Each structure stands twice: as C-alpha cells, then as structure tokens.
Amino acid sequence: MAYEFNAAEIFDVACQIERNGADFYREMSGKISDKPIRKLLTDLALMEKAHEQVFESMKKELTSQEQMLTVFDPAGETVLYLKAMADAHVFNEDAGQDFTLPEYLSEKAKIIKIVRAATSLEWESISFYVGIKEFVTEQFGKKRIDDIIKEEMRHVRILSNQLTS
C-alpha cells in the first residue's frame, strides 16, 4: 500500500519523537553524577518537551484542509506506520536502554558520548522529516514540515555548541 500523510499526522509523530527524546535525556541524566552535566541533560529534556509543545501548537494552527486525511484509512494504519518508523529510526522508546556508558569513563567522556549520540539521533530525526516531507503535498501542509526541520536543526546547533564549549 502506498502511504500518503497529512501535516497533522506528521505533527503527531513529531510529538512522539520529542517525547522519546526527552525520555532519553532524562534517563541519561540519571547515569551522570556531575551536577552541571546532569543539569545540561535535564535542560536538553526540557528543550525536547518545548519542541513537543511547539509542534502541538503548529498542529493546532493547521487549517481543516491541512488536517484532512489523504487516504482512506479507517483502521488508522497510516499513523501506526508513521509511529513505527519514528520508533525504529529516531529517538525511540528504548534509546536509553540500548545506549551504554562504561563505568570507567570520566564524567566528561560520558557527556561527550551522550551529546554525540544525541546529535546523531537529532540528525536522524531531520532525515526522517526530510524523507516524510515527500509524502505531504503543498496543499496538505508541506511548509509546516519545513518548520519542524528548522526546529530540529536549531537543536543540533545547541548540542554542537555543548561539544565545543
């Protein structure tokens, strides 16, 4: 089956990605004892939560035409497909469990490893949005997907700045 998505569905998945990202950062903060580093990770979790709120707000601003389903999908399989893609490829619900920090690493080495992993996951999310944008027509909110990509690129800049500071 060929899938087509509208902007509202993309925003639902974007919110899930951001929730998963916030969970990842919160879990990582529990693995760090250095207070400034824990604060950084907590702040990153808060940024993810703020991104989720931005995406929720963007979704609320969609016109009724942008919210229309683009395919007949009475079982809601389209949204399930999108969620599965997000969970499989981007900040997924198990990201923190799958990520290991050897005990022998210094606090600084741990934060560098976490920030690098997070940066990689953020780039994956950007790739996800760029790819999924191809399924959304101009009529159904393609420009809104560009707004998501810009938010994620801003997040990558914040993470990159942490590595250089």
PDB file of C-alpha atoms in Angstrom:
ATOM      1  CA  MET A   1       0.000   0.000   0.000  1.00  0.00           C
ATOM      2  CA  ALA A   2       1.301   3.470  -0.861  1.00  0.00           C
ATOM      3  CA  TYR A   3       1.162   5.792   2.128  1.00  0.00           C
ATOM      4  CA  GLU A   4       0.299   9.467   1.977  1.00  0.00           C
ATOM      5  CA  PHE A   5       0.394  11.652   5.057  1.00  0.00           C
ATOM      6  CA  ASN A   6      -1.030  14.983   6.028  1.00  0.00           C
ATOM      7  CA  ALA A   7       0.696  17.551   8.208  1.00  0.00           C
ATOM      8  CA  ALA A   8      -1.407  16.693  11.284  1.00  0.00           C
ATOM      9  CA  GLU A   9      -0.176  13.094  11.209  1.00  0.00           C
ATOM     10  CA  ILE A  10       3.406  14.258  10.828  1.00  0.00           C
ATOM     11  CA  PHE A  11       2.987  16.556  13.846  1.00  0.00           C
ATOM     12  CA  ASP A  12       1.656  13.618  15.893  1.00  0.00           C
ATOM     13  CA  VAL A  13       4.797  11.641  15.067  1.00  0.00           C
ATOM     14  CA  ALA A  14       6.995  14.696  15.697  1.00  0.00           C
ATOM     15  CA  CYS A  15       5.475  14.953  19.167  1.00  0.00           C
ATOM     16  CA  GLN A  16       6.231  11.268  19.797  1.00  0.00           C
ATOM     17  CA  ILE A  17       9.828  11.742  18.657  1.00  0.00           C
ATOM     18  CA  GLU A  18      10.209  14.699  21.021  1.00  0.00           C
ATOM     19  CA  ARG A  19       8.682  12.732  23.925  1.00  0.00           C
ATOM     20  CA  ASN A  20      11.102   9.885  23.206  1.00  0.00           C
ATOM     21  CA  GLY A  21      13.991  12.372  23.086  1.00  0.00           C
ATOM     22  CA  ALA A  22      13.001  13.896  26.425  1.00  0.00           C
ATOM     23  CA  ASP A  23      12.867  10.402  27.937  1.00  0.00           C
ATOM     24  CA  PHE A  24      16.342   9.656  26.526  1.00  0.00           C
ATOM     25  CA  TYR A  25      17.853  12.795  28.071  1.00  0.00           C
ATOM     26  CA  ARG A  26      16.153  12.202  31.430  1.00  0.00           C
ATOM     27  CA  GLU A  27      17.434   8.631  31.506  1.00  0.00           C
ATOM     28  CA  MET A  28      20.953   9.779  30.607  1.00  0.00           C
ATOM     29  CA  SER A  29      20.881  12.394  33.380  1.00  0.00           C
ATOM     30  CA  GLY A  30      20.378   9.536  35.830  1.00  0.00           C
ATOM     31  CA  LYS A  31      23.640   7.994  34.634  1.00  0.00           C
ATOM     32  CA  ILE A  32      25.724  11.095  35.340  1.00  0.00           C
ATOM     33  CA  SER A  33      26.794  12.239  38.807  1.00  0.00           C
ATOM     34  CA  ASP A  34      28.318  15.602  37.882  1.00  0.00           C
ATOM     35  CA  LYS A  35      25.704  18.269  38.726  1.00  0.00           C
ATOM     36  CA  PRO A  36      26.398  20.632  35.801  1.00  0.00           C
ATOM     37  CA  ILE A  37      26.243  17.730  33.363  1.00  0.00           C
ATOM     38  CA  ARG A  38      23.014  16.462  34.928  1.00  0.00           C
ATOM     39  CA  LYS A  39      21.598  19.958  34.554  1.00  0.00           C
ATOM     40  CA  LEU A  40      22.624  20.045  30.898  1.00  0.00           C
ATOM     41  CA  LEU A  41      20.838  16.751  30.257  1.00  0.00           C
ATOM     42  CA  THR A  42      17.788  17.926  32.176  1.00  0.00           C
ATOM     43  CA  ASP A  43      17.824  21.129  30.124  1.00  0.00           C
ATOM     44  CA  LEU A  44      18.008  19.087  26.920  1.00  0.00           C
ATOM     45  CA  ALA A  45      14.996  17.073  28.094  1.00  0.00           C
ATOM     46  CA  LEU A  46      13.171  20.349  28.707  1.00  0.00           C
ATOM     47  CA  MET A  47      14.131  21.542  25.212  1.00  0.00           C
ATOM     48  CA  GLU A  48      12.659  18.350  23.766  1.00  0.00           C
ATOM     49  CA  LYS A  49       9.482  18.965  25.756  1.00  0.00           C
ATOM     50  CA  ALA A  50       9.403  22.556  24.480  1.00  0.00           C
ATOM     51  CA  HIS A  51       9.795  21.253  20.909  1.00  0.00           C
ATOM     52  CA  GLU A  52       6.849  18.945  21.510  1.00  0.00           C
ATOM     53  CA  GLN A  53       4.800  21.955  22.618  1.00  0.00           C
ATOM     54  CA  VAL A  54       5.885  23.882  19.515  1.00  0.00           C
ATOM     55  CA  PHE A  55       4.755  21.010  17.325  1.00  0.00           C
ATOM     56  CA  GLU A  56       1.454  20.724  19.229  1.00  0.00           C
ATOM     57  CA  SER A  57       0.929  24.444  18.659  1.00  0.00           C
ATOM     58  CA  MET A  58       1.771  24.103  14.968  1.00  0.00           C
ATOM     59  CA  LYS A  59      -0.732  21.262  14.699  1.00  0.00           C
ATOM     60  CA  LYS A  60      -3.447  23.416  16.282  1.00  0.00           C
ATOM     61  CA  GLU A  61      -2.762  26.107  13.681  1.00  0.00           C
ATOM     62  CA  LEU A  62      -3.389  23.753  10.775  1.00  0.00           C
ATOM     63  CA  THR A  63      -6.349  24.537   8.586  1.00  0.00           C
ATOM     64  CA  SER A  64      -9.079  21.945   8.261  1.00  0.00           C
ATOM     65  CA  GLN A  65      -7.789  21.200   4.756  1.00  0.00           C
ATOM     66  CA  GLU A  66      -4.278  20.517   6.101  1.00  0.00           C
ATOM     67  CA  GLN A  67      -5.752  18.159   8.707  1.00  0.00           C
ATOM     68  CA  MET A  68      -7.707  16.111   6.164  1.00  0.00           C
ATOM     69  CA  LEU A  69      -6.723  12.514   5.653  1.00  0.00           C
ATOM     70  CA  THR A  70      -5.194  11.998   2.257  1.00  0.00           C
ATOM     71  CA  VAL A  71      -6.072   8.306   2.018  1.00  0.00           C
ATOM     72  CA  PHE A  72      -8.972   6.150   3.101  1.00  0.00           C
ATOM     73  CA  ASP A  73      -7.663   4.728   6.368  1.00  0.00           C
ATOM     74  CA  PRO A  74     -10.494   3.636   8.682  1.00  0.00           C
ATOM     75  CA  ALA A  75      -8.164   1.483  10.817  1.00  0.00           C
ATOM     76  CA  GLY A  76      -5.682   4.310  11.436  1.00  0.00           C
ATOM     77  CA  GLU A  77      -2.843   2.306   9.885  1.00  0.00           C
ATOM     78  CA  THR A  78      -1.157   5.413   8.489  1.00  0.00           C
ATOM     79  CA  VAL A  79      -0.496   6.869  11.932  1.00  0.00           C
ATOM     80  CA  LEU A  80       0.656   3.469  13.208  1.00  0.00           C
ATOM     81  CA  TYR A  81       3.066   3.241  10.275  1.00  0.00           C
ATOM     82  CA  LEU A  82       4.472   6.693  10.999  1.00  0.00           C
ATOM     83  CA  LYS A  83       4.881   5.917  14.696  1.00  0.00           C
ATOM     84  CA  ALA A  84       6.635   2.644  13.888  1.00  0.00           C
ATOM     85  CA  MET A  85       9.017   4.490  11.550  1.00  0.00           C
ATOM     86  CA  ALA A  86       9.790   7.069  14.219  1.00  0.00           C
ATOM     87  CA  ASP A  87      10.293   4.494  16.960  1.00  0.00           C
ATOM     88  CA  ALA A  88      12.504   2.350  14.742  1.00  0.00           C
ATOM     89  CA  HIS A  89      14.757   5.094  13.411  1.00  0.00           C
ATOM     90  CA  VAL A  90      14.724   8.150  15.639  1.00  0.00           C
ATOM     91  CA  PHE A  91      14.791   8.804  19.410  1.00  0.00           C
ATOM     92  CA  ASN A  92      12.902   5.600  20.083  1.00  0.00           C
ATOM     93  CA  GLU A  93      11.349   4.483  23.331  1.00  0.00           C
ATOM     94  CA  ASP A  94      14.267   2.112  24.009  1.00  0.00           C
ATOM     95  CA  ALA A  95      17.072   4.519  23.059  1.00  0.00           C
ATOM     96  CA  GLY A  96      18.223   4.969  26.645  1.00  0.00           C
ATOM     97  CA  GLN A  97      18.153   1.247  27.342  1.00  0.00           C
ATOM     98  CA  ASP A  98      20.159   0.466  24.215  1.00  0.00           C
ATOM     99  CA  PHE A  99      22.785   3.133  24.944  1.00  0.00           C
ATOM    100  CA  THR A 100      25.666   2.107  27.191  1.00  0.00           C
ATOM    101  CA  LEU A 101      28.096   4.209  29.184  1.00  0.00           C
ATOM    102  CA  PRO A 102      31.008   2.173  30.512  1.00  0.00           C
ATOM    103  CA  GLU A 103      31.665   2.841  34.188  1.00  0.00           C
ATOM    104  CA  TYR A 104      35.349   3.545  33.552  1.00  0.00           C
ATOM    105  CA  LEU A 105      34.577   6.674  31.500  1.00  0.00           C
ATOM    106  CA  SER A 106      35.119  10.038  33.129  1.00  0.00           C
ATOM    107  CA  GLU A 107      32.132  12.321  33.545  1.00  0.00           C
ATOM    108  CA  LYS A 108      33.408  14.471  30.690  1.00  0.00           C
ATOM    109  CA  ALA A 109      33.801  11.436  28.433  1.00  0.00           C
ATOM    110  CA  LYS A 110      30.276  10.321  29.343  1.00  0.00           C
ATOM    111  CA  ILE A 111      28.730  13.668  28.460  1.00  0.00           C
ATOM    112  CA  ILE A 112      30.665  13.797  25.189  1.00  0.00           C
ATOM    113  CA  LYS A 113      29.427  10.313  24.333  1.00  0.00           C
ATOM    114  CA  ILE A 114      25.832  11.238  25.230  1.00  0.00           C
ATOM    115  CA  VAL A 115      25.906  14.530  23.309  1.00  0.00           C
ATOM    116  CA  ARG A 116      27.406  12.852  20.253  1.00  0.00           C
ATOM    117  CA  ALA A 117      24.743  10.135  20.365  1.00  0.00           C
ATOM    118  CA  ALA A 118      22.026  12.754  20.807  1.00  0.00           C
ATOM    119  CA  THR A 119      23.392  14.796  17.907  1.00  0.00           C
ATOM    120  CA  SER A 120      23.312  11.698  15.736  1.00  0.00           C
ATOM    121  CA  LEU A 121      19.725  10.980  16.778  1.00  0.00           C
ATOM    122  CA  GLU A 122      18.759  14.583  16.045  1.00  0.00           C
ATOM    123  CA  TRP A 123      20.244  14.261  12.550  1.00  0.00           C
ATOM    124  CA  GLU A 124      18.254  11.056  12.112  1.00  0.00           C
ATOM    125  CA  SER A 125      15.110  12.944  13.060  1.00  0.00           C
ATOM    126  CA  ILE A 126      15.928  15.625  10.483  1.00  0.00           C
ATOM    127  CA  SER A 127      16.420  12.905   7.877  1.00  0.00           C
ATOM    128  CA  PHE A 128      13.088  11.376   8.904  1.00  0.00           C
ATOM    129  CA  TYR A 129      11.285  14.694   8.446  1.00  0.00           C
ATOM    130  CA  VAL A 130      13.009  15.419   5.128  1.00  0.00           C
ATOM    131  CA  GLY A 131      12.031  11.978   3.864  1.00  0.00           C
ATOM    132  CA  ILE A 132       8.482  12.072   5.136  1.00  0.00           C
ATOM    133  CA  LYS A 133       8.002  15.550   3.660  1.00  0.00           C
ATOM    134  CA  GLU A 134       7.931  13.907   0.247  1.00  0.00           C
ATOM    135  CA  PHE A 135       4.643  12.244   1.213  1.00  0.00           C
ATOM    136  CA  VAL A 136       2.969  15.555   2.042  1.00  0.00           C
ATOM    137  CA  THR A 137       1.646  17.783  -0.724  1.00  0.00           C
ATOM    138  CA  GLU A 138       1.836  21.587  -0.613  1.00  0.00           C
ATOM    139  CA  GLN A 139      -1.917  21.564  -0.262  1.00  0.00           C
ATOM    140  CA  PHE A 140      -1.743  19.431   2.873  1.00  0.00           C
ATOM    141  CA  GLY A 141       0.956  21.334   4.759  1.00  0.00           C
ATOM    142  CA  LYS A 142       4.409  20.607   3.313  1.00  0.00           C
ATOM    143  CA  LYS A 143       5.628  24.038   4.510  1.00  0.00           C
ATOM    144  CA  ARG A 144       4.739  23.053   8.072  1.00  0.00           C
ATOM    145  CA  ILE A 145       7.105  20.109   7.821  1.00  0.00           C
ATOM    146  CA  ASP A 146       9.860  22.557   6.876  1.00  0.00           C
ATOM    147  CA  ASP A 147       9.121  24.320  10.183  1.00  0.00           C
ATOM    148  CA  ILE A 148       9.776  21.061  12.056  1.00  0.00           C
ATOM    149  CA  ILE A 149      13.075  20.600  10.224  1.00  0.00           C
ATOM    150  CA  LYS A 150      14.170  24.126  11.211  1.00  0.00           C
ATOM    151  CA  GLU A 151      13.380  23.393  14.878  1.00  0.00           C
ATOM    152  CA  GLU A 152      15.451  20.208  14.787  1.00  0.00           C
ATOM    153  CA  MET A 153      18.368  21.964  13.094  1.00  0.00           C
ATOM    154  CA  ARG A 154      18.318  24.539  15.896  1.00  0.00           C
ATOM    155  CA  HIS A 155      18.513  21.697  18.403  1.00  0.00           C
ATOM    156  CA  VAL A 156      21.560  20.242  16.605  1.00  0.00           C
ATOM    157  CA  ARG A 157      23.265  23.649  16.855  1.00  0.00           C
ATOM    158  CA  ILE A 158      22.611  23.721  20.610  1.00  0.00           C
ATOM    159  CA  LEU A 159      24.080  20.233  21.007  1.00  0.00           C
ATOM    160  CA  SER A 160      27.069  21.072  18.816  1.00  0.00           C
ATOM    161  CA  ASN A 161      27.759  24.153  20.919  1.00  0.00           C
ATOM    162  CA  GLN A 162      27.895  21.922  24.007  1.00  0.00           C
ATOM    163  CA  LEU A 163      30.677  19.878  22.440  1.00  0.00           C
ATOM    164  CA  THR A 164      32.768  22.955  21.698  1.00  0.00           C
ATOM    165  CA  SER A 165      32.259  24.777  24.993  1.00  0.00           C
TER     166      SER A 165
END
